[in-house]
Each structure stands twice: as C-alpha cells, then as structure tokens.
Amino acid sequence: MPRIERLRLGHAPALLVFERENRAYFAASIPDRGDAFFARFDALLRERLDEQAAGLARFHLVVDDDGTVLARVNLVDVAHGSADLGYRVAERAAGQGLATAAVREVCALAASAYGLHTLRAVATTDNTASRKVLARTGFRVTGRTELNGSPALRFARELPAAGAVPAAGSTVVQESGSTAGLIGD
C-alpha cells in the first residue's frame, strides 16, 4: 500500500529513477528540470535536505511497498505559517486518485505537524488534472498568473488550526519515523 515518507538521503536511488523515468511525462505539463538537475542530483538532494532540516521546506515521497517512488509532494518557501505546495505523480500511477490522497495527507501534516495555516499552489490553465486535484482538496482559485510563460491560476487553502478535529476520512499521521501515514484513497 502506498505511504508517505519524509524525504531522506536513503531515497536518492529510487528518487532519481522516478525523475528519469517520468521526465518526458512531467515535461508535458510542468517545466522540465533540465539536464543540470540530473548532473547535480546528489548535490541538489543534499541542498533540499538542508532546507528541510532548517524548516524552510518539507519534502515528501509517496512510495510503494517495494520502495518505488510513485509521487512527490513538497511544501516549499515555508515562512510565517504558510508554504507553497507542489506535487508530481509518476505516469504509471496517474489517474488513480493518488495525487488527491497524497495532497490531502500533506495538508493534514501541514496543519498538525508543521503548524501551517495557509498553503498556496499554482497550476497552468491547461493542466486540468492538477487543477482538479487542487479543487478536490479544498484549494480555491485566488487569481491569475503566468508559469514559465504559460497562463496559470493561483490557488490557496486555509488549514484548520492545530488540534482541530480532523475531517471524516482523514488519516492519522506519525510525526516521527519514515512512514507518516497510509494513503488509502
């Protein structure tokens, strides 16, 4: 069963496979990471882990029972109780509700474990799948923008205060350890 794990150095091999295998698929709807990303992967991963340790970002992977990375869900630019949400799902796992379940779970973590109260996201107007995930998970359109020269929409979601009663169907997550919770959607 897929589960969310906080990014750690041990994920490097599986994460690199995920990024390489899905590069063309991702580039069809979001900006390509470029060759430099792959050439500097180990150094960039360490930089992201340093950001996470400093509390500036929270990086999550959705992994299968065999350790295969199925998705990433990241919270970046964490400051003043808010963060920007980004996610990408492997082509083989797309269209199965995984993104919706993972975003829901990371929203719950953002409120309960990280003390955040607002999340923001951006999706291009032609990225119907991402716009649907954001709508299903409580994000509302807050304006228009551009993303790498393409028309895009801004989204935001207010999170419940820490200690608030979780919505029906939400999962309990562990703050420590590598398995933050299970995705059952």
Coordinates of C-alpha atoms in Angstrom, one line a residue:
M1 CA 0.0 0.0 0.0
P2 CA 1.5 3.4 -0.9
R3 CA 2.6 5.5 2.0
I4 CA 4.1 9.0 2.5
E5 CA 7.6 9.3 3.8
R6 CA 9.6 12.4 4.6
L7 CA 12.5 12.7 2.1
R8 CA 15.8 11.3 3.4
L9 CA 19.2 10.6 1.8
G10 CA 18.4 6.9 1.5
H11 CA 15.7 7.7 -1.0
A12 CA 18.3 9.0 -3.5
P13 CA 18.4 6.0 -5.9
A14 CA 14.6 5.5 -6.1
L15 CA 14.0 9.2 -6.4
L16 CA 16.5 9.5 -9.3
V17 CA 14.8 6.6 -11.1
F18 CA 11.4 8.3 -10.6
E19 CA 12.7 11.6 -12.0
R20 CA 14.4 10.0 -15.0
E21 CA 11.6 7.6 -15.9
N22 CA 9.0 10.3 -15.8
R23 CA 11.0 13.2 -17.2
A24 CA 9.2 13.4 -20.6
Y25 CA 5.8 12.8 -18.9
F26 CA 6.3 15.6 -16.5
A27 CA 7.7 18.0 -19.1
A28 CA 4.4 17.7 -21.0
S29 CA 2.6 19.6 -18.2
I30 CA 5.2 21.3 -16.0
P31 CA 8.6 22.9 -16.7
D32 CA 11.4 20.4 -17.3
R33 CA 14.1 20.2 -14.7
G34 CA 16.8 20.3 -17.3
D35 CA 20.0 18.3 -17.7
A36 CA 21.8 20.2 -14.9
F37 CA 19.3 18.7 -12.4
F38 CA 20.3 15.2 -13.3
A39 CA 24.0 16.0 -13.5
R40 CA 23.9 17.6 -10.0
F41 CA 21.3 15.3 -8.5
D42 CA 23.3 14.2 -5.4
A43 CA 24.3 17.8 -4.5
L44 CA 20.8 19.1 -5.1
L45 CA 19.3 16.4 -2.9
R46 CA 21.6 17.4 -0.1
E47 CA 20.7 21.0 -0.5
R48 CA 17.0 20.1 -0.3
L49 CA 17.6 18.0 2.8
D50 CA 19.5 21.0 4.4
E51 CA 16.4 23.2 3.6
Q52 CA 14.2 20.6 5.2
A53 CA 16.4 20.4 8.3
A54 CA 16.3 24.2 8.6
G55 CA 12.5 24.2 8.4
L56 CA 12.4 26.1 5.1
A57 CA 10.7 23.2 3.3
R58 CA 9.1 19.8 3.8
F59 CA 9.7 17.2 1.2
H60 CA 7.6 14.0 0.9
L61 CA 7.6 11.0 -1.3
V62 CA 4.8 8.5 -1.9
V63 CA 6.4 5.1 -2.0
D64 CA 5.1 1.7 -2.7
D65 CA 5.8 -1.4 -0.6
D66 CA 9.0 -2.1 -2.6
G67 CA 10.3 1.4 -2.2
T68 CA 9.4 2.6 -5.7
V69 CA 8.7 6.3 -5.7
L70 CA 5.2 7.0 -7.1
A71 CA 4.9 10.7 -6.3
R72 CA 6.4 13.7 -4.7
V73 CA 4.5 16.3 -2.6
N74 CA 6.5 19.2 -1.4
L75 CA 6.0 22.3 0.7
V76 CA 8.5 25.0 -0.1
D77 CA 9.1 28.6 0.9
V78 CA 7.8 27.7 4.4
A79 CA 7.5 31.0 6.4
H80 CA 5.1 32.8 8.6
G81 CA 2.7 29.9 8.8
S82 CA 2.4 29.4 5.1
A83 CA 4.0 27.4 2.3
D84 CA 3.8 26.7 -1.5
L85 CA 2.6 23.2 -2.4
G86 CA 4.0 21.3 -5.4
Y87 CA 3.5 17.7 -6.5
R88 CA 4.2 15.3 -9.3
V89 CA 2.9 11.8 -9.8
A90 CA 4.6 9.0 -11.9
E91 CA 2.9 8.3 -15.2
R92 CA 2.1 4.7 -14.2
A93 CA 0.3 6.0 -11.0
A94 CA -1.6 8.8 -12.6
G95 CA -5.4 8.9 -12.7
Q96 CA -5.8 6.6 -9.7
G97 CA -6.6 9.1 -7.0
L98 CA -3.0 9.0 -5.7
A99 CA -2.4 12.8 -6.1
T100 CA -5.6 13.7 -4.4
A101 CA -4.9 11.4 -1.4
A102 CA -1.3 12.5 -1.1
V103 CA -2.2 16.2 -1.2
R104 CA -4.9 15.6 1.4
E105 CA -2.5 13.9 3.7
V106 CA 0.2 16.5 3.3
C107 CA -2.4 19.2 4.0
A108 CA -3.2 17.4 7.2
L109 CA 0.6 17.2 8.1
A110 CA 1.0 20.9 7.2
A111 CA -1.6 21.8 9.8
S112 CA -0.9 19.2 12.5
A113 CA 2.8 18.5 12.4
Y114 CA 4.2 21.7 10.8
G115 CA 1.9 24.3 12.3
L116 CA 1.0 25.9 8.9
H117 CA -2.3 27.7 8.4
T118 CA -2.2 28.5 4.6
L119 CA -1.0 26.7 1.6
R120 CA -0.6 28.2 -1.9
A121 CA -0.3 26.5 -5.3
V122 CA -0.1 27.4 -9.0
A123 CA -1.3 25.3 -12.0
T124 CA -1.3 26.2 -15.6
T125 CA -4.7 26.6 -17.1
D126 CA -4.1 23.6 -19.4
N127 CA -3.1 21.3 -16.6
T128 CA -6.6 20.0 -15.9
A129 CA -5.5 17.1 -13.7
S130 CA -3.7 19.4 -11.3
R131 CA -6.5 21.9 -11.2
K132 CA -8.9 19.0 -10.3
V133 CA -6.6 17.7 -7.5
L134 CA -6.4 21.2 -6.0
A135 CA -10.2 21.7 -6.2
R136 CA -10.9 18.3 -4.6
T137 CA -8.5 19.0 -1.8
G138 CA -10.0 22.3 -0.8
F139 CA -8.0 24.8 -2.7
R140 CA -9.7 27.9 -4.2
V141 CA -8.7 30.0 -7.1
T142 CA -7.3 33.3 -5.9
G143 CA -6.1 34.9 -9.1
R144 CA -4.3 34.6 -12.4
T145 CA -0.6 34.5 -13.1
E146 CA 2.0 33.0 -15.5
L147 CA 4.1 30.0 -15.0
N148 CA 7.1 29.9 -17.4
G149 CA 5.3 31.9 -19.9
S150 CA 2.0 29.9 -19.8
P151 CA -1.2 31.2 -18.3
A152 CA -1.8 29.8 -14.9
L153 CA -4.1 30.1 -11.9
R154 CA -3.1 30.8 -8.3
F155 CA -4.8 28.7 -5.6
A156 CA -4.9 28.9 -1.8
R157 CA -6.2 26.8 1.0
E158 CA -6.7 27.7 4.7
L159 CA -5.9 24.9 7.0
P160 CA -7.6 24.0 10.3
A161 CA -5.9 25.2 13.4
A162 CA -3.6 22.6 15.1
G163 CA -5.7 20.4 17.4
A164 CA -8.9 20.9 15.4
V165 CA -10.9 17.7 14.8
P166 CA -9.8 16.1 11.5
A167 CA -12.4 15.8 8.7
A168 CA -14.1 12.4 8.3
G169 CA -11.9 10.0 6.3
S170 CA -8.6 11.6 7.1
T171 CA -5.7 9.5 8.3
V172 CA -3.8 9.8 11.5
V173 CA -0.1 10.5 10.7
Q174 CA 3.0 9.9 12.7
E175 CA 5.3 12.9 13.1
S176 CA 8.5 10.9 13.5
G177 CA 9.7 7.9 11.7
S178 CA 9.7 7.3 8.0
T179 CA 6.1 6.4 7.5
A180 CA 3.9 9.4 8.0
G181 CA 0.7 7.6 7.2
L182 CA -1.0 5.4 4.7
I183 CA -2.8 6.5 1.6
G184 CA -6.0 4.5 1.2
D185 CA -7.9 6.6 -1.4

